[in-house]
Amino acid sequence: MPMFENGPVRIHYEEAGSGFPLLVIPGGGLNATIAGLATHAFNPLEAFSDTYRVIALDLRNANGGQSQGPLEVERTWDGFTDDQLGLMEHLGIDRFMVMGFCIGGPMIWNMLKRAGERVVAAVLVHPSGYSSAVPDIFYQNNIKGWGPEFHARHPDITMKTIAEYLDNMYTKRADFVFTVDREFVRACHTPVLILPDDIPAHPYATAMETALLAPNAQVSLYPWKENARKIELAVRHIRGFMAMNAAATASRS
């Protein structure tokens, strides 16, 4: 079980395949883990390891995961980005592609804000985003589905502190994709491929707005998770998108 350690942070990760690096951020909110990829519509460790060096990690402090680190109340999203970029540096990887499910969507935008020059292309699979119809859904989901078990494992961290953490992460940033604003997306020239969903935690309108704003965006067929054939077509679109951008990077190098 490979671990990347950075001070008080320990990040569990797994690799499969070889080739151009692809970092994978699993879905599942704050409980996102590598093991959870097995329940996704497709598992990138299996789907793309024939062509790419696929690297996935457990989110810091995910219940059921192996990654641990401080609860950075004032640096909620940035703590995760530190882990992801730190892992790439640990592995000696400068430039890479990234794929994120669910919570991985806002994390990818934060990564593009902090280190966009390192990200060759990004795939956002049913990304999380803000919806005025359910403005506190992420706070409520996590204060019930993540917070109590995390507190049981770390009784020194009170539920009040956990609530403040979630408030800073979601409620005080309750707009668009949580980590960046529309002006950033409009000015971001990194190629992005978006596979929208249409449930409260993965709002279709927000996903499509990012696709319409980002100058080098593509969108998959929708709905793409209805059956095996549509999932196959979506994966084919991802494969073509990544191949084009990996090849363009290699030719420039």
CSV table of C-alpha atoms in Angstrom, one decimal:
chain,number,residue,atom,x,y,z
A,1,MET,CA,0.0,0.0,0.0
A,2,PRO,CA,2.1,3.0,-1.2
A,3,MET,CA,2.0,6.1,0.9
A,4,PHE,CA,3.2,9.6,0.3
A,5,GLU,CA,4.2,11.5,3.4
A,6,ASN,CA,4.5,15.2,3.8
A,7,GLY,CA,4.9,16.3,7.4
A,8,PRO,CA,1.7,15.4,9.2
A,9,VAL,CA,0.0,14.3,6.0
A,10,ARG,CA,0.0,10.7,4.8
A,11,ILE,CA,-1.7,10.0,1.4
A,12,HIS,CA,-2.5,6.5,0.2
A,13,TYR,CA,-2.3,6.2,-3.6
A,14,GLU,CA,-2.3,3.4,-6.2
A,15,GLU,CA,-0.9,3.2,-9.7
A,16,ALA,CA,-1.7,1.2,-12.8
A,17,GLY,CA,-0.3,1.1,-16.3
A,18,SER,CA,2.4,3.2,-17.9
A,19,GLY,CA,2.6,6.1,-20.3
A,20,PHE,CA,1.5,9.8,-19.9
A,21,PRO,CA,0.5,10.5,-16.3
A,22,LEU,CA,-3.2,10.7,-15.4
A,23,LEU,CA,-4.1,11.8,-11.9
A,24,VAL,CA,-7.6,10.5,-10.7
A,25,ILE,CA,-9.6,12.1,-8.0
A,26,PRO,CA,-12.4,9.7,-6.9
A,27,GLY,CA,-15.9,10.8,-6.2
A,28,GLY,CA,-17.9,10.3,-3.0
A,29,GLY,CA,-17.7,13.7,-1.4
A,30,LEU,CA,-15.4,13.9,1.6
A,31,ASN,CA,-15.5,10.1,1.7
A,32,ALA,CA,-13.9,9.7,-1.7
A,33,THR,CA,-11.5,6.8,-1.9
A,34,ILE,CA,-9.7,4.6,-4.4
A,35,ALA,CA,-11.9,1.7,-3.3
A,36,GLY,CA,-15.0,3.7,-4.2
A,37,LEU,CA,-13.9,3.9,-7.9
A,38,ALA,CA,-15.2,0.3,-8.2
A,39,THR,CA,-18.8,1.7,-7.7
A,40,HIS,CA,-18.4,4.5,-10.4
A,41,ALA,CA,-19.8,4.1,-13.9
A,42,PHE,CA,-16.3,3.2,-15.0
A,43,ASN,CA,-13.0,2.7,-13.1
A,44,PRO,CA,-10.1,4.7,-14.6
A,45,LEU,CA,-7.5,2.4,-13.1
A,46,GLU,CA,-9.0,-0.3,-15.3
A,47,ALA,CA,-10.3,1.7,-18.2
A,48,PHE,CA,-7.2,3.7,-19.1
A,49,SER,CA,-4.2,1.8,-17.7
A,50,ASP,CA,-3.6,0.2,-21.0
A,51,THR,CA,-2.4,3.5,-22.3
A,52,TYR,CA,-1.7,5.8,-19.4
A,53,ARG,CA,0.1,5.8,-16.0
A,54,VAL,CA,-3.0,6.2,-13.9
A,55,ILE,CA,-2.6,7.4,-10.3
A,56,ALA,CA,-5.4,7.6,-7.9
A,57,LEU,CA,-5.5,8.6,-4.2
A,58,ASP,CA,-7.8,8.6,-1.2
A,59,LEU,CA,-8.8,12.0,-0.1
A,60,ARG,CA,-7.3,13.2,3.1
A,61,ASN,CA,-9.5,12.1,6.1
A,62,ALA,CA,-12.0,10.2,4.0
A,63,ASN,CA,-13.9,7.7,6.2
A,64,GLY,CA,-12.9,4.2,5.0
A,65,GLY,CA,-9.8,5.6,3.4
A,66,GLN,CA,-6.1,5.4,4.3
A,67,SER,CA,-5.1,9.1,3.9
A,68,GLN,CA,-4.8,11.3,7.0
A,69,GLY,CA,-3.9,14.9,7.7
A,70,PRO,CA,-4.8,18.0,9.6
A,71,LEU,CA,-8.3,19.5,9.3
A,72,GLU,CA,-7.3,22.8,7.8
A,73,VAL,CA,-10.4,24.9,8.7
A,74,GLU,CA,-9.0,28.0,6.9
A,75,ARG,CA,-7.6,26.2,3.9
A,76,THR,CA,-10.4,23.7,3.1
A,77,TRP,CA,-9.9,23.2,-0.6
A,78,ASP,CA,-6.2,24.1,-0.7
A,79,GLY,CA,-5.3,21.3,1.7
A,80,PHE,CA,-6.5,18.8,-0.8
A,81,THR,CA,-4.8,20.5,-3.7
A,82,ASP,CA,-1.5,20.5,-1.6
A,83,ASP,CA,-1.9,16.7,-1.4
A,84,GLN,CA,-2.6,16.2,-5.1
A,85,LEU,CA,0.2,18.4,-6.3
A,86,GLY,CA,2.6,17.1,-3.6
A,87,LEU,CA,1.9,13.5,-4.8
A,88,MET,CA,2.8,14.4,-8.3
A,89,GLU,CA,6.0,16.0,-7.1
A,90,HIS,CA,6.8,13.0,-5.0
A,91,LEU,CA,6.4,10.8,-8.1
A,92,GLY,CA,8.7,13.1,-10.1
A,93,ILE,CA,5.8,14.1,-12.4
A,94,ASP,CA,5.8,17.7,-13.8
A,95,ARG,CA,3.0,17.7,-16.3
A,96,PHE,CA,-0.1,15.5,-16.2
A,97,MET,CA,-3.7,15.1,-17.1
A,98,VAL,CA,-6.3,15.0,-14.3
A,99,MET,CA,-9.7,13.3,-14.1
A,100,GLY,CA,-12.1,14.1,-11.2
A,101,PHE,CA,-15.5,12.6,-10.2
A,102,CYS,CA,-18.0,14.6,-8.2
A,103,ILE,CA,-16.0,16.5,-5.6
A,104,GLY,CA,-13.1,16.2,-8.0
A,105,GLY,CA,-14.7,18.9,-10.2
A,106,PRO,CA,-14.2,21.8,-7.8
A,107,MET,CA,-10.8,20.3,-6.9
A,108,ILE,CA,-9.7,20.4,-10.5
A,109,TRP,CA,-10.7,24.0,-10.9
A,110,ASN,CA,-8.7,24.8,-7.7
A,111,MET,CA,-5.7,22.9,-9.2
A,112,LEU,CA,-6.0,24.9,-12.4
A,113,LYS,CA,-6.0,28.1,-10.4
A,114,ARG,CA,-2.9,27.1,-8.5
A,115,ALA,CA,-0.9,25.2,-11.0
A,116,GLY,CA,-2.6,25.4,-14.4
A,117,GLU,CA,0.7,25.3,-16.2
A,118,ARG,CA,1.2,21.7,-15.1
A,119,VAL,CA,-2.2,20.4,-16.1
A,120,VAL,CA,-2.3,19.3,-19.8
A,121,ALA,CA,-6.0,18.5,-19.9
A,122,ALA,CA,-8.8,17.9,-17.4
A,123,VAL,CA,-11.9,15.6,-17.4
A,124,LEU,CA,-14.7,16.5,-15.0
A,125,VAL,CA,-17.1,13.6,-14.5
A,126,HIS,CA,-20.5,14.5,-13.0
A,127,PRO,CA,-18.9,17.4,-11.2
A,128,SER,CA,-20.2,18.9,-8.0
A,129,GLY,CA,-21.4,22.5,-8.1
A,130,TYR,CA,-23.7,25.0,-6.4
A,131,SER,CA,-27.4,25.0,-7.0
A,132,SER,CA,-29.7,27.6,-5.5
A,133,ALA,CA,-32.4,25.0,-5.3
A,134,VAL,CA,-30.5,23.1,-2.7
A,135,PRO,CA,-28.0,25.6,-1.3
A,136,ASP,CA,-26.9,23.7,1.7
A,137,ILE,CA,-26.9,20.1,0.3
A,138,PHE,CA,-23.1,19.6,0.7
A,139,TYR,CA,-23.1,20.9,4.2
A,140,GLN,CA,-26.0,18.7,5.3
A,141,ASN,CA,-24.7,15.6,3.5
A,142,ASN,CA,-21.2,15.9,5.1
A,143,ILE,CA,-22.3,17.0,8.6
A,144,LYS,CA,-24.4,13.8,8.7
A,145,GLY,CA,-22.4,11.4,6.4
A,146,TRP,CA,-18.8,12.3,7.0
A,147,GLY,CA,-18.5,14.4,10.2
A,148,PRO,CA,-19.7,12.0,12.9
A,149,GLU,CA,-17.4,9.2,11.9
A,150,PHE,CA,-14.5,11.5,11.4
A,151,HIS,CA,-15.2,12.9,14.9
A,152,ALA,CA,-15.3,9.4,16.4
A,153,ARG,CA,-11.8,8.7,14.9
A,154,HIS,CA,-10.6,12.1,16.1
A,155,PRO,CA,-12.4,13.0,19.3
A,156,ASP,CA,-10.0,15.9,19.9
A,157,ILE,CA,-11.7,17.6,16.9
A,158,THR,CA,-15.1,18.8,18.0
A,159,MET,CA,-18.3,18.7,15.8
A,160,LYS,CA,-18.3,22.5,16.2
A,161,THR,CA,-14.9,22.7,14.4
A,162,ILE,CA,-16.1,20.2,11.8
A,163,ALA,CA,-19.2,22.4,11.2
A,164,GLU,CA,-16.9,25.4,10.8
A,165,TYR,CA,-14.8,23.5,8.3
A,166,LEU,CA,-17.8,22.5,6.2
A,167,ASP,CA,-19.2,26.1,6.5
A,168,ASN,CA,-15.9,27.5,5.1
A,169,MET,CA,-15.8,24.8,2.4
A,170,TYR,CA,-19.3,25.1,1.1
A,171,THR,CA,-21.6,27.7,2.7
A,172,LYS,CA,-19.3,30.7,2.6
A,173,ARG,CA,-18.3,29.8,-1.0
A,174,ALA,CA,-21.9,29.1,-2.1
A,175,ASP,CA,-21.6,30.1,-5.7
A,176,PHE,CA,-20.8,28.3,-9.0
A,177,VAL,CA,-18.1,25.6,-8.4
A,178,PHE,CA,-16.9,26.7,-4.9
A,179,THR,CA,-13.2,27.1,-5.8
A,180,VAL,CA,-13.2,29.6,-8.7
A,181,ASP,CA,-15.4,32.3,-10.2
A,182,ARG,CA,-16.9,32.6,-13.6
A,183,GLU,CA,-14.2,35.0,-14.7
A,184,PHE,CA,-11.5,32.4,-14.0
A,185,VAL,CA,-13.3,29.8,-16.0
A,186,ARG,CA,-13.8,32.2,-18.9
A,187,ALA,CA,-10.1,33.0,-18.9
A,188,CYS,CA,-8.9,29.3,-18.5
A,189,HIS,CA,-7.5,27.9,-21.7
A,190,THR,CA,-6.7,24.4,-20.4
A,191,PRO,CA,-8.7,21.8,-22.4
A,192,VAL,CA,-11.5,20.4,-20.3
A,193,LEU,CA,-14.0,17.7,-21.1
A,194,ILE,CA,-17.2,17.7,-19.0
A,195,LEU,CA,-19.5,14.7,-18.4
A,196,PRO,CA,-22.6,16.3,-16.8
A,197,ASP,CA,-25.1,14.7,-14.5
A,198,ASP,CA,-28.4,16.0,-13.3
A,199,ILE,CA,-28.9,15.3,-9.6
A,200,PRO,CA,-28.9,17.9,-6.7
A,201,ALA,CA,-25.2,17.3,-5.9
A,202,HIS,CA,-24.2,17.3,-9.5
A,203,PRO,CA,-26.3,20.1,-11.1
A,204,TYR,CA,-26.6,19.9,-14.8
A,205,ALA,CA,-27.0,23.7,-15.1
A,206,THR,CA,-23.7,24.4,-13.4
A,207,ALA,CA,-21.8,21.8,-15.4
A,208,MET,CA,-23.1,23.2,-18.6
A,209,GLU,CA,-22.3,26.8,-17.6
A,210,THR,CA,-18.7,25.9,-17.1
A,211,ALA,CA,-18.6,24.2,-20.5
A,212,LEU,CA,-20.1,27.3,-22.1
A,213,LEU,CA,-17.7,29.6,-20.4
A,214,ALA,CA,-14.4,27.7,-20.7
A,215,PRO,CA,-12.9,28.5,-24.1
A,216,ASN,CA,-11.4,25.0,-24.8
A,217,ALA,CA,-14.3,22.9,-23.4
A,218,GLN,CA,-16.0,19.8,-24.7
A,219,VAL,CA,-19.1,18.1,-23.4
A,220,SER,CA,-20.0,14.4,-23.6
A,221,LEU,CA,-23.3,13.0,-24.7
A,222,TYR,CA,-26.0,13.4,-22.1
A,223,PRO,CA,-27.4,11.4,-20.3
A,224,TRP,CA,-24.3,9.2,-20.5
A,225,LYS,CA,-24.9,6.8,-17.6
A,226,GLU,CA,-28.3,5.4,-18.7
A,227,ASN,CA,-26.8,2.1,-20.0
A,228,ALA,CA,-23.6,0.3,-20.8
A,229,ARG,CA,-23.6,1.4,-24.4
A,230,LYS,CA,-23.7,5.1,-23.5
A,231,ILE,CA,-21.0,4.7,-20.9
A,232,GLU,CA,-18.9,3.0,-23.5
A,233,LEU,CA,-19.4,6.0,-25.8
A,234,ALA,CA,-18.5,8.4,-23.1
A,235,VAL,CA,-15.3,6.5,-22.2
A,236,ARG,CA,-14.4,6.5,-25.9
A,237,HIS,CA,-14.9,10.3,-26.0
A,238,ILE,CA,-12.6,10.6,-22.9
A,239,ARG,CA,-10.0,8.4,-24.5
A,240,GLY,CA,-10.0,10.5,-27.7
A,241,PHE,CA,-9.8,13.7,-25.8
A,242,MET,CA,-6.9,12.5,-23.6
A,243,ALA,CA,-5.0,11.0,-26.6
A,244,MET,CA,-5.2,14.3,-28.5
A,245,ASN,CA,-3.9,16.4,-25.6
A,246,ALA,CA,-1.2,14.0,-24.5
A,247,ALA,CA,0.0,13.8,-28.1
A,248,ALA,CA,0.0,17.6,-28.5
A,249,THR,CA,2.1,17.9,-25.3
A,250,ALA,CA,4.5,15.2,-26.5
A,251,SER,CA,5.0,16.9,-29.8
A,252,ARG,CA,5.7,20.3,-28.2
A,253,SER,CA,8.3,18.6,-25.9
